[in-house]
Each structure stands twice: as structure tokens, then as C-alpha cells.
mmCIF file of C-alpha atoms in Angstrom:
data_model
loop_
_atom_site.group_PDB
_atom_site.id
_atom_site.type_symbol
_atom_site.label_atom_id
_atom_site.label_comp_id
_atom_site.label_asym_id
_atom_site.label_seq_id
_atom_site.Cartn_x
_atom_site.Cartn_y
_atom_site.Cartn_z
ATOM 1 C CA MET A 1 -67.776 67.748 -57.031
ATOM 2 C CA GLY A 2 -71.057 67.420 -55.407
ATOM 3 C CA PRO A 3 -73.220 70.116 -54.021
ATOM 4 C CA PRO A 4 -72.226 71.191 -50.541
ATOM 5 C CA PRO A 5 -74.067 69.446 -47.526
ATOM 6 C CA ALA A 6 -77.246 71.089 -46.491
ATOM 7 C CA MET A 7 -76.980 73.112 -43.446
ATOM 8 C CA PRO A 8 -78.928 72.026 -40.381
ATOM 9 C CA GLU A 9 -82.164 73.961 -40.005
ATOM 10 C CA ALA A 10 -81.939 76.484 -37.234
ATOM 11 C CA PRO A 11 -84.357 76.014 -34.307
ATOM 12 C CA LYS A 12 -87.538 77.997 -34.652
ATOM 13 C CA SER A 13 -88.205 80.805 -32.042
ATOM 14 C CA VAL A 14 -91.642 80.879 -30.555
ATOM 15 C CA CYS A 15 -93.156 82.891 -27.737
ATOM 16 C CA VAL A 16 -95.741 81.687 -25.025
ATOM 17 C CA MET A 17 -97.813 84.344 -23.263
ATOM 18 C CA ASP A 18 -98.676 84.122 -20.485
ATOM 19 C CA ALA A 19 -95.958 81.704 -19.616
ATOM 20 C CA SER A 20 -96.622 81.971 -15.892
ATOM 21 C CA GLY A 21 -100.051 80.138 -16.036
ATOM 22 C CA TYR A 22 -100.544 76.361 -15.566
ATOM 23 C CA LEU A 23 -101.077 76.062 -19.369
ATOM 24 C CA GLY A 24 -98.327 78.400 -20.277
ATOM 25 C CA SER A 25 -95.582 76.932 -18.111
ATOM 26 C CA ARG A 26 -96.412 73.339 -19.472
ATOM 27 C CA LEU A 27 -96.232 74.695 -23.236
ATOM 28 C CA VAL A 28 -92.846 76.193 -22.448
ATOM 29 C CA HIS A 29 -91.489 72.989 -20.964
ATOM 30 C CA HIS A 30 -92.848 70.926 -23.851
ATOM 31 C CA LEU A 31 -91.735 73.294 -26.638
ATOM 32 C CA LEU A 32 -88.207 73.389 -25.205
ATOM 33 C CA ARG A 33 -88.064 69.523 -25.192
ATOM 34 C CA ARG A 34 -89.213 69.725 -28.843
ATOM 35 C CA GLY A 35 -86.175 71.756 -29.919
ATOM 36 C CA TYR A 36 -87.789 75.313 -30.034
ATOM 37 C CA ASN A 37 -86.322 78.407 -28.734
ATOM 38 C CA VAL A 38 -88.786 79.828 -26.471
ATOM 39 C CA HIS A 39 -89.528 83.604 -25.482
ATOM 40 C CA ALA A 40 -91.497 83.025 -22.143
ATOM 41 C CA ALA A 41 -93.635 86.267 -21.666
ATOM 42 C CA VAL A 42 -94.757 86.572 -18.184
ATOM 43 C CA ASN A 43 -97.401 89.013 -16.824
ATOM 44 C CA ASN A 44 -95.925 91.644 -14.385
ATOM 45 C CA GLY A 45 -95.665 89.753 -11.112
ATOM 46 C CA GLY A 46 -95.180 86.360 -12.674
ATOM 47 C CA GLU A 47 -92.659 83.940 -11.453
ATOM 48 C CA LEU A 48 -89.478 84.278 -13.691
ATOM 49 C CA GLU A 49 -87.469 82.011 -11.511
ATOM 50 C CA PHE A 50 -89.868 79.215 -11.627
ATOM 51 C CA LEU A 51 -89.585 79.070 -15.492
ATOM 52 C CA GLN A 52 -85.819 79.278 -15.263
ATOM 53 C CA ARG A 53 -85.923 76.183 -13.037
ATOM 54 C CA LEU A 54 -88.331 74.534 -15.105
ATOM 55 C CA ALA A 55 -86.262 74.681 -18.244
ATOM 56 C CA GLY A 56 -83.272 72.992 -16.602
ATOM 57 C CA GLU A 57 -80.685 72.056 -19.112
ATOM 58 C CA ASP A 58 -82.728 73.623 -21.889
ATOM 59 C CA ASN A 59 -82.148 77.083 -20.181
ATOM 60 C CA LYS A 60 -79.848 78.288 -23.050
ATOM 61 C CA CYS A 61 -82.854 78.098 -25.264
ATOM 62 C CA LEU A 62 -85.191 80.077 -22.920
ATOM 63 C CA LYS A 63 -85.533 84.094 -23.027
ATOM 64 C CA LEU A 64 -87.726 85.565 -20.272
ATOM 65 C CA TYR A 65 -89.733 88.746 -20.826
ATOM 66 C CA SER A 66 -91.846 90.670 -18.426
ATOM 67 C CA CYS A 67 -94.860 91.564 -20.326
ATOM 68 C CA ASP A 68 -98.223 93.363 -19.592
ATOM 69 C CA PRO A 69 -100.818 92.503 -22.182
ATOM 70 C CA LEU A 70 -102.093 96.070 -21.803
ATOM 71 C CA ASP A 71 -98.693 97.402 -22.742
ATOM 72 C CA TYR A 72 -98.376 97.252 -26.473
ATOM 73 C CA GLN A 73 -94.599 97.761 -26.590
ATOM 74 C CA SER A 74 -94.021 94.880 -24.048
ATOM 75 C CA ILE A 75 -95.912 92.565 -26.490
ATOM 76 C CA VAL A 76 -93.711 93.672 -29.361
ATOM 77 C CA ASP A 77 -90.513 93.281 -27.514
ATOM 78 C CA ALA A 78 -91.714 89.740 -26.370
ATOM 79 C CA ILE A 79 -92.593 88.322 -29.824
ATOM 80 C CA LYS A 80 -89.737 90.176 -31.809
ATOM 81 C CA GLY A 81 -88.052 87.384 -34.082
ATOM 82 C CA CYS A 82 -90.643 84.759 -33.246
ATOM 83 C CA CYS A 83 -92.454 82.619 -35.779
ATOM 84 C CA GLY A 84 -95.186 81.635 -33.657
ATOM 85 C CA LEU A 85 -97.071 82.799 -30.718
ATOM 86 C CA PHE A 86 -99.214 80.649 -28.066
ATOM 87 C CA TYR A 87 -101.267 83.373 -26.387
ATOM 88 C CA SER A 88 -103.447 82.733 -23.343
ATOM 89 C CA PHE A 89 -105.023 85.258 -21.060
ATOM 90 C CA GLU A 90 -104.199 85.152 -17.448
ATOM 91 C CA PRO A 91 -106.109 87.318 -15.030
ATOM 92 C CA PRO A 92 -104.102 90.036 -13.432
ATOM 93 C CA LYS A 93 -102.976 89.323 -9.921
ATOM 94 C CA TYR A 94 -104.878 92.168 -8.535
ATOM 95 C CA GLN A 95 -108.100 90.918 -9.887
ATOM 96 C CA THR A 96 -108.983 87.379 -10.257
ATOM 97 C CA ALA A 97 -112.978 87.503 -10.335
ATOM 98 C CA TYR A 98 -114.536 87.802 -13.515
ATOM 99 C CA ASP A 99 -117.015 90.821 -14.105
ATOM 100 C CA ASP A 100 -117.555 93.384 -16.640
ATOM 101 C CA LEU A 101 -114.138 95.176 -15.909
ATOM 102 C CA MET A 102 -112.292 91.696 -16.464
ATOM 103 C CA MET A 103 -114.069 91.388 -19.953
ATOM 104 C CA GLU A 104 -112.719 94.821 -20.759
ATOM 105 C CA VAL A 105 -109.357 94.009 -19.764
ATOM 106 C CA GLU A 106 -109.236 90.548 -21.537
ATOM 107 C CA VAL A 107 -110.769 92.167 -24.904
ATOM 108 C CA ARG A 108 -108.186 94.884 -24.817
ATOM 109 C CA ALA A 109 -105.510 92.412 -24.290
ATOM 110 C CA ALA A 110 -106.498 90.378 -27.269
ATOM 111 C CA HIS A 111 -106.642 93.398 -29.478
ATOM 112 C CA ASN A 112 -103.072 94.444 -28.465
ATOM 113 C CA VAL A 113 -101.643 91.132 -28.949
ATOM 114 C CA LEU A 114 -103.161 90.473 -32.468
ATOM 115 C CA GLU A 115 -102.272 94.073 -33.585
ATOM 116 C CA ALA A 116 -98.663 93.489 -32.561
ATOM 117 C CA CYS A 117 -98.577 90.157 -34.394
ATOM 118 C CA GLY A 118 -99.724 91.778 -37.260
ATOM 119 C CA GLN A 119 -96.768 94.161 -37.344
ATOM 120 C CA THR A 120 -94.320 91.352 -36.635
ATOM 121 C CA GLU A 121 -92.726 90.298 -40.071
ATOM 122 C CA SER A 122 -91.351 86.972 -38.689
ATOM 123 C CA MET A 123 -94.760 85.944 -37.160
ATOM 124 C CA GLU A 124 -96.097 82.926 -39.233
ATOM 125 C CA LYS A 125 -98.920 81.581 -36.915
ATOM 126 C CA VAL A 126 -100.771 82.505 -33.700
ATOM 127 C CA VAL A 127 -102.369 79.866 -31.640
ATOM 128 C CA PHE A 128 -105.002 81.648 -29.451
ATOM 129 C CA THR A 129 -106.387 79.870 -26.271
ATOM 130 C CA SER A 130 -110.099 80.302 -25.944
ATOM 131 C CA SER A 131 -112.807 78.322 -24.322
ATOM 132 C CA VAL A 132 -115.847 76.179 -24.886
ATOM 133 C CA ALA A 133 -117.601 78.747 -22.930
ATOM 134 C CA ALA A 134 -117.469 80.795 -26.165
ATOM 135 C CA VAL A 135 -119.460 78.282 -28.013
ATOM 136 C CA ILE A 136 -122.157 76.784 -25.903
ATOM 137 C CA TRP A 137 -124.361 79.701 -24.355
ATOM 138 C CA LYS A 138 -127.329 80.760 -26.415
ATOM 139 C CA GLU A 139 -130.986 81.233 -25.932
ATOM 140 C CA ASN A 140 -131.923 78.312 -28.218
ATOM 141 C CA ARG A 141 -129.285 75.830 -26.833
ATOM 142 C CA LYS A 142 -131.744 73.145 -25.752
ATOM 143 C CA SER A 143 -132.958 72.924 -29.165
ATOM 144 C CA MET A 144 -129.559 72.188 -30.843
ATOM 145 C CA ALA A 145 -128.616 68.819 -31.677
ATOM 146 C CA GLU A 146 -124.868 69.419 -31.429
ATOM 147 C CA PHE A 147 -122.458 72.230 -30.734
ATOM 148 C CA ASP A 148 -119.138 72.446 -32.642
ATOM 149 C CA GLU A 149 -116.518 75.128 -33.676
ATOM 150 C CA ARG A 150 -119.000 76.974 -36.121
ATOM 151 C CA HIS A 151 -120.988 78.031 -32.944
ATOM 152 C CA TRP A 152 -120.722 80.981 -30.735
ATOM 153 C CA SER A 153 -122.086 82.002 -27.291
ATOM 154 C CA GLU A 154 -124.419 85.097 -27.542
ATOM 155 C CA ALA A 155 -123.333 88.191 -26.006
ATOM 156 C CA ASN A 156 -126.688 89.310 -24.806
ATOM 157 C CA PHE A 157 -127.640 85.920 -23.501
ATOM 158 C CA CYS A 158 -124.321 86.011 -21.371
ATOM 159 C CA ARG A 159 -124.845 89.604 -20.138
ATOM 160 C CA ASN A 160 -128.503 88.773 -19.168
ATOM 161 C CA PHE A 161 -127.322 85.770 -17.056
ATOM 162 C CA LYS A 162 -123.943 87.451 -15.741
ATOM 163 C CA LEU A 163 -122.038 84.684 -17.355
ATOM 164 C CA TRP A 164 -119.038 87.146 -17.485
ATOM 165 C CA TYR A 165 -116.359 84.478 -18.175
ATOM 166 C CA ALA A 166 -118.217 83.146 -21.143
ATOM 167 C CA LEU A 167 -118.798 86.675 -22.430
ATOM 168 C CA SER A 168 -115.053 87.671 -21.871
ATOM 169 C CA LYS A 169 -113.889 84.576 -23.661
ATOM 170 C CA THR A 170 -116.445 85.166 -26.598
ATOM 171 C CA LEU A 171 -115.677 89.013 -27.035
ATOM 172 C CA ALA A 172 -111.894 88.336 -26.684
ATOM 173 C CA GLU A 173 -111.857 85.673 -29.322
ATOM 174 C CA LYS A 174 -114.128 87.540 -31.717
ATOM 175 C CA THR A 175 -111.852 90.501 -31.307
ATOM 176 C CA ALA A 176 -108.842 88.381 -32.123
ATOM 177 C CA TRP A 177 -110.292 86.880 -35.135
ATOM 178 C CA ALA A 178 -111.312 90.372 -36.380
ATOM 179 C CA LEU A 179 -107.905 91.627 -36.043
ATOM 180 C CA ALA A 180 -106.329 88.564 -37.575
ATOM 181 C CA MET A 181 -108.354 88.690 -40.640
ATOM 182 C CA ASP A 182 -107.901 92.568 -41.107
ATOM 183 C CA ARG A 183 -104.085 92.467 -40.460
ATOM 184 C CA GLY A 184 -103.502 89.240 -42.499
ATOM 185 C CA VAL A 185 -102.406 87.072 -39.289
ATOM 186 C CA ASN A 186 -102.677 83.368 -39.781
ATOM 187 C CA MET A 187 -104.609 82.445 -36.526
ATOM 188 C CA VAL A 188 -106.139 79.189 -35.089
ATOM 189 C CA SER A 189 -108.078 78.970 -31.903
ATOM 190 C CA VAL A 190 -108.166 76.093 -29.425
ATOM 191 C CA ASN A 191 -111.475 76.357 -27.336
ATOM 192 C CA SER A 192 -110.666 74.379 -24.339
ATOM 193 C CA GLY A 193 -112.942 72.591 -21.960
ATOM 194 C CA LEU A 194 -112.218 72.987 -18.119
ATOM 195 C CA LEU A 195 -108.615 72.735 -17.536
ATOM 196 C CA THR A 196 -108.298 70.232 -14.718
ATOM 197 C CA GLY A 197 -105.136 70.671 -12.391
ATOM 198 C CA PRO A 198 -104.149 71.350 -8.820
ATOM 199 C CA ASP A 199 -105.234 74.870 -8.580
ATOM 200 C CA LEU A 200 -108.772 74.019 -9.708
ATOM 201 C CA GLY A 201 -111.670 74.712 -7.407
ATOM 202 C CA ALA A 202 -115.469 75.145 -7.231
ATOM 203 C CA ALA A 203 -115.094 78.883 -7.729
ATOM 204 C CA HIS A 204 -113.693 78.718 -11.133
ATOM 205 C CA PRO A 205 -115.770 81.129 -13.353
ATOM 206 C CA TYR A 206 -116.041 78.522 -16.222
ATOM 207 C CA LEU A 207 -118.209 76.545 -13.724
ATOM 208 C CA LYS A 208 -121.016 79.264 -13.467
ATOM 209 C CA GLY A 209 -124.019 77.419 -14.959
ATOM 210 C CA ALA A 210 -122.357 73.754 -14.610
ATOM 211 C CA ALA A 211 -125.584 72.327 -13.647
ATOM 212 C CA GLU A 212 -127.179 73.409 -17.105
ATOM 213 C CA MET A 213 -124.064 72.512 -18.905
ATOM 214 C CA TYR A 214 -124.219 68.871 -17.403
ATOM 215 C CA GLU A 215 -127.860 68.475 -18.310
ATOM 216 C CA ASP A 216 -127.285 69.824 -21.768
ATOM 217 C CA GLY A 217 -124.351 67.378 -22.342
ATOM 218 C CA VAL A 218 -121.791 69.838 -22.869
ATOM 219 C CA LEU A 219 -119.802 69.886 -19.552
ATOM 220 C CA VAL A 220 -116.385 69.009 -20.800
ATOM 221 C CA THR A 221 -112.940 68.846 -19.285
ATOM 222 C CA VAL A 222 -109.287 68.627 -20.484
ATOM 223 C CA ASP A 223 -106.002 67.595 -18.796
ATOM 224 C CA VAL A 224 -103.125 69.933 -19.346
ATOM 225 C CA ASP A 225 -100.847 67.489 -21.387
ATOM 226 C CA TYR A 226 -103.761 66.959 -24.050
ATOM 227 C CA LEU A 227 -104.354 70.630 -24.148
ATOM 228 C CA VAL A 228 -100.785 71.376 -24.576
ATOM 229 C CA ASP A 229 -100.509 68.745 -27.319
ATOM 230 C CA ALA A 230 -103.370 70.313 -28.990
ATOM 231 C CA HIS A 231 -101.851 73.630 -29.076
ATOM 232 C CA ILE A 232 -98.323 72.398 -30.485
ATOM 233 C CA GLY A 233 -100.176 70.101 -33.017
ATOM 234 C CA ALA A 234 -102.369 72.996 -34.161
ATOM 235 C CA PHE A 235 -99.288 75.124 -34.501
ATOM 236 C CA GLU A 236 -97.175 72.356 -36.413
ATOM 237 C CA LYS A 237 -99.922 71.096 -38.888
ATOM 238 C CA GLU A 238 -99.649 73.712 -41.688
ATOM 239 C CA SER A 239 -103.029 72.927 -43.014
ATOM 240 C CA THR A 240 -104.958 73.984 -39.593
ATOM 241 C CA PHE A 241 -107.481 76.685 -39.760
ATOM 242 C CA GLY A 242 -110.229 78.338 -37.778
ATOM 243 C CA ARG A 243 -111.436 77.084 -34.272
ATOM 244 C CA HIS A 244 -111.045 73.722 -32.521
ATOM 245 C CA ILE A 245 -113.008 72.507 -29.535
ATOM 246 C CA CYS A 246 -110.584 70.790 -27.229
ATOM 247 C CA PHE A 247 -111.678 68.265 -24.537
ATOM 248 C CA ASN A 248 -110.900 64.708 -23.554
ATOM 249 C CA ARG A 249 -113.477 64.009 -21.033
ATOM 250 C CA LEU A 250 -117.327 64.476 -21.034
ATOM 251 C CA ILE A 251 -119.201 64.737 -17.750
ATOM 252 C CA ASN A 252 -122.657 63.371 -18.559
ATOM 253 C CA ARG A 253 -123.200 60.579 -15.889
ATOM 254 C CA GLU A 254 -123.569 60.813 -12.092
ATOM 255 C CA GLU A 255 -120.490 59.226 -11.558
ATOM 256 C CA ASP A 256 -118.576 61.580 -13.501
ATOM 257 C CA ALA A 257 -120.328 64.524 -11.844
ATOM 258 C CA VAL A 258 -119.331 63.190 -8.366
ATOM 259 C CA GLU A 259 -115.771 62.570 -9.512
ATOM 260 C CA LEU A 260 -115.550 66.182 -10.885
ATOM 261 C CA ALA A 261 -117.059 67.520 -7.487
ATOM 262 C CA ARG A 262 -114.574 65.628 -5.418
ATOM 263 C CA LEU A 263 -111.781 67.070 -7.428
ATOM 264 C CA LEU A 264 -113.241 70.752 -6.995
ATOM 265 C CA ALA A 265 -113.929 70.163 -3.203
ATOM 266 C CA PRO A 266 -111.984 66.925 -1.873
ATOM 267 C CA SER A 267 -112.966 67.515 1.748
ATOM 268 C CA ALA A 268 -116.541 67.358 1.022
ATOM 269 C CA THR A 269 -118.842 64.322 1.252
ATOM 270 C CA TYR A 270 -120.692 63.184 -1.628
ATOM 271 C CA LEU A 271 -123.580 60.553 -1.430
ATOM 272 C CA PRO A 272 -124.521 59.191 -4.703
ATOM 273 C CA ASN A 273 -128.205 59.816 -5.615
ATOM 274 C CA SER A 274 -129.448 56.522 -7.015
ATOM 275 C CA LYS A 275 -132.690 57.899 -8.263
ATOM 276 C CA ASP A 276 -130.484 60.025 -10.851
ATOM 277 C CA SER A 277 -128.714 57.564 -12.914
ATOM 278 C CA LYS A 278 -129.578 59.245 -16.113
ATOM 279 C CA MET A 279 -126.759 59.474 -18.793
ATOM 280 C CA TYR A 280 -127.185 62.853 -20.842
ATOM 281 C CA GLU A 281 -126.579 62.667 -24.454
ATOM 282 C CA GLN A 282 -123.346 64.179 -25.570
ATOM 283 C CA ARG A 283 -124.120 67.399 -27.629
ATOM 284 C CA ILE A 284 -120.517 68.741 -28.363
ATOM 285 C CA SER A 285 -118.139 67.646 -30.854
ATOM 286 C CA ASN A 286 -114.263 67.832 -30.869
ATOM 287 C CA LYS A 287 -114.107 65.839 -34.313
ATOM 288 C CA LYS A 288 -112.042 68.618 -36.035
ATOM 289 C CA LEU A 289 -109.404 68.679 -33.342
ATOM 290 C CA ASN A 290 -109.323 64.862 -33.402
ATOM 291 C CA LYS A 291 -108.053 64.785 -37.085
ATOM 292 C CA ILE A 292 -104.957 66.816 -35.759
ATOM 293 C CA MET A 293 -104.539 64.688 -32.675
ATOM 294 C CA VAL A 294 -104.376 61.403 -34.674
ATOM 295 C CA ASP A 295 -101.146 62.346 -36.476
ATOM 296 C CA PHE A 296 -99.573 64.251 -33.762
ATOM 297 C CA THR A 297 -96.616 62.740 -31.823
ATOM 298 C CA GLY A 298 -96.398 64.463 -28.376
ATOM 299 C CA GLY A 299 -92.684 63.944 -28.036
ATOM 300 C CA ILE A 300 -90.839 63.481 -24.683
ATOM 301 C CA ARG A 301 -92.959 62.850 -21.461
ATOM 302 C CA ASP A 302 -92.038 63.176 -17.750
ATOM 303 C CA GLU A 303 -92.219 59.992 -16.059
#
């Protein structure tokens, strides 16, 4: 008599936090379509009903949690039983402008999340959403041949020029890495370029210093489906480690800059400057992430 047939593997449970943001909601959708059970953790005031509608037929695989990243116990409750966490910080509803206060909130949130993951026995990997802004801002940036995931923005430089978004992302990611190493948490980060989408406007804090980024050859953007695939690919590939710069569009020509400007302010009029047809050399690399994306199959797409 032969051995009994192998039992089918139970679906893995993962948590998405904050699931109410543009990236988070798309992550929930794609993870459900790939067969995961998803804990959708929504900041207080987030739209729970929207996520239920988004899940559609996959609703039975979705659990919704109201979660405040400054409330440690609410984080513990949301990630309980999960083997993975996809974490991205969404500013509180009562404060959307980036300043020194927002920086403190984001750093505290990162600390709480990684501490909770360190105390969750089922947790196997954390995918932490960071930013290219945590890579490119430093005193000697003009002299650097290329930026990659080994580089960090300098805190003092960011403070001096009031680059609060870059400072927040830098300190929050460094806090997360310190906790991950101290608590033995397997973490990878995805350092995203500017996420393009329906809510993007010229006031986005990432864009402070956009002219300098453009001239430095490091102004990069990413669309949401590519960013989602990068997160899931980083989670599913066992050998992933460290930081991964993520973008699929480089803005280094006048026509690219005009196209981005039209996306940021569609009603404005833009006249090409024929005198400035220079192409700036690309000085940022996403080769490490590309090694993951080559083998990644994104799964079902919406038409």
C-alpha cells in the first residue's frame, strides 16, 4: 500500500498595512488573486467598505482590521498568524504635510511595526516600503558616479534644506533595519521612486528638490502595478535580502519632464524650451531589483 496522498498546502496569510492607500489597496487585490489570505490593516479613518468591494469573490479570504501604527496592540492583532507583512506608511488623515512632526510619527510607527513583528512567531518576512528619497540626498551627490541601494541620504543635509519627506523616509527605514537586525526579523525594503497615479499632484512632498533630482539624473517614477509586483516578488523569492531601488521610468529629458508636469497639473499650459534639449545622464541603478523581476510572474491582471 503506497503512502497517502500529500495534503494540499494551506493558503498563506499575509498582512498589508496600510491597506487603504493606493499601493496598499492594490497589494490587497493582487495578493488575493494569487491565493493568499490577506489581513488588510487600515489606519483609523480608512475605508473598510472599499476594500470589501475590491475583494469581490475573494472576500472570504480577506480579514479587515482597524489599525493605528502608533497603537502597538492594534499592530499585534492585525499581524497575528501571518507569515508576511507588507508595510507602507500612510500619513494620518489629520496631517498630510511633511514636517518634523510627521517625521517623528513615521519613525515611531516603523519602530512599533518591527517590534511587533519581532514578537510574532509566525512572521517569516517583512517587506518594508521606503523611498528613493532615502538614498539620493547628500552633500557630495554631484560627485557620485551612481546611486544604488548601498547609499543613504544624509540626515543633516535633509534637515538643513528642510527635505522632511526624505528625512522621514531615511530615519524610518534606518529604525526599521535596526529593529529587524536586533530582533532577528527577516526584512527587505523596496525603495520606491515617485508613485504615479490618480491622486498625484505637484504638492507631493517627494517632489521637493525635483529640479535638482532631474539635473542629477535621479528623478525616477514607478507605476503602481510594477511597484506591487516588486513587493510580491521580493516576498516570494527566498533569497532576497537588503534594499531594492524600484522604478520603471527615468525623467532625464525635456519631453519626459513636460510629460510629468502635465501629469502633476493637467490644466496648465507647457511650452517646450528648444534651448534646453539636453539629456541628463542616468545616475541611479535598479539592477538588484531587476534580478527579481526577471523571474517574477505577476499573475492575473485586470483588463
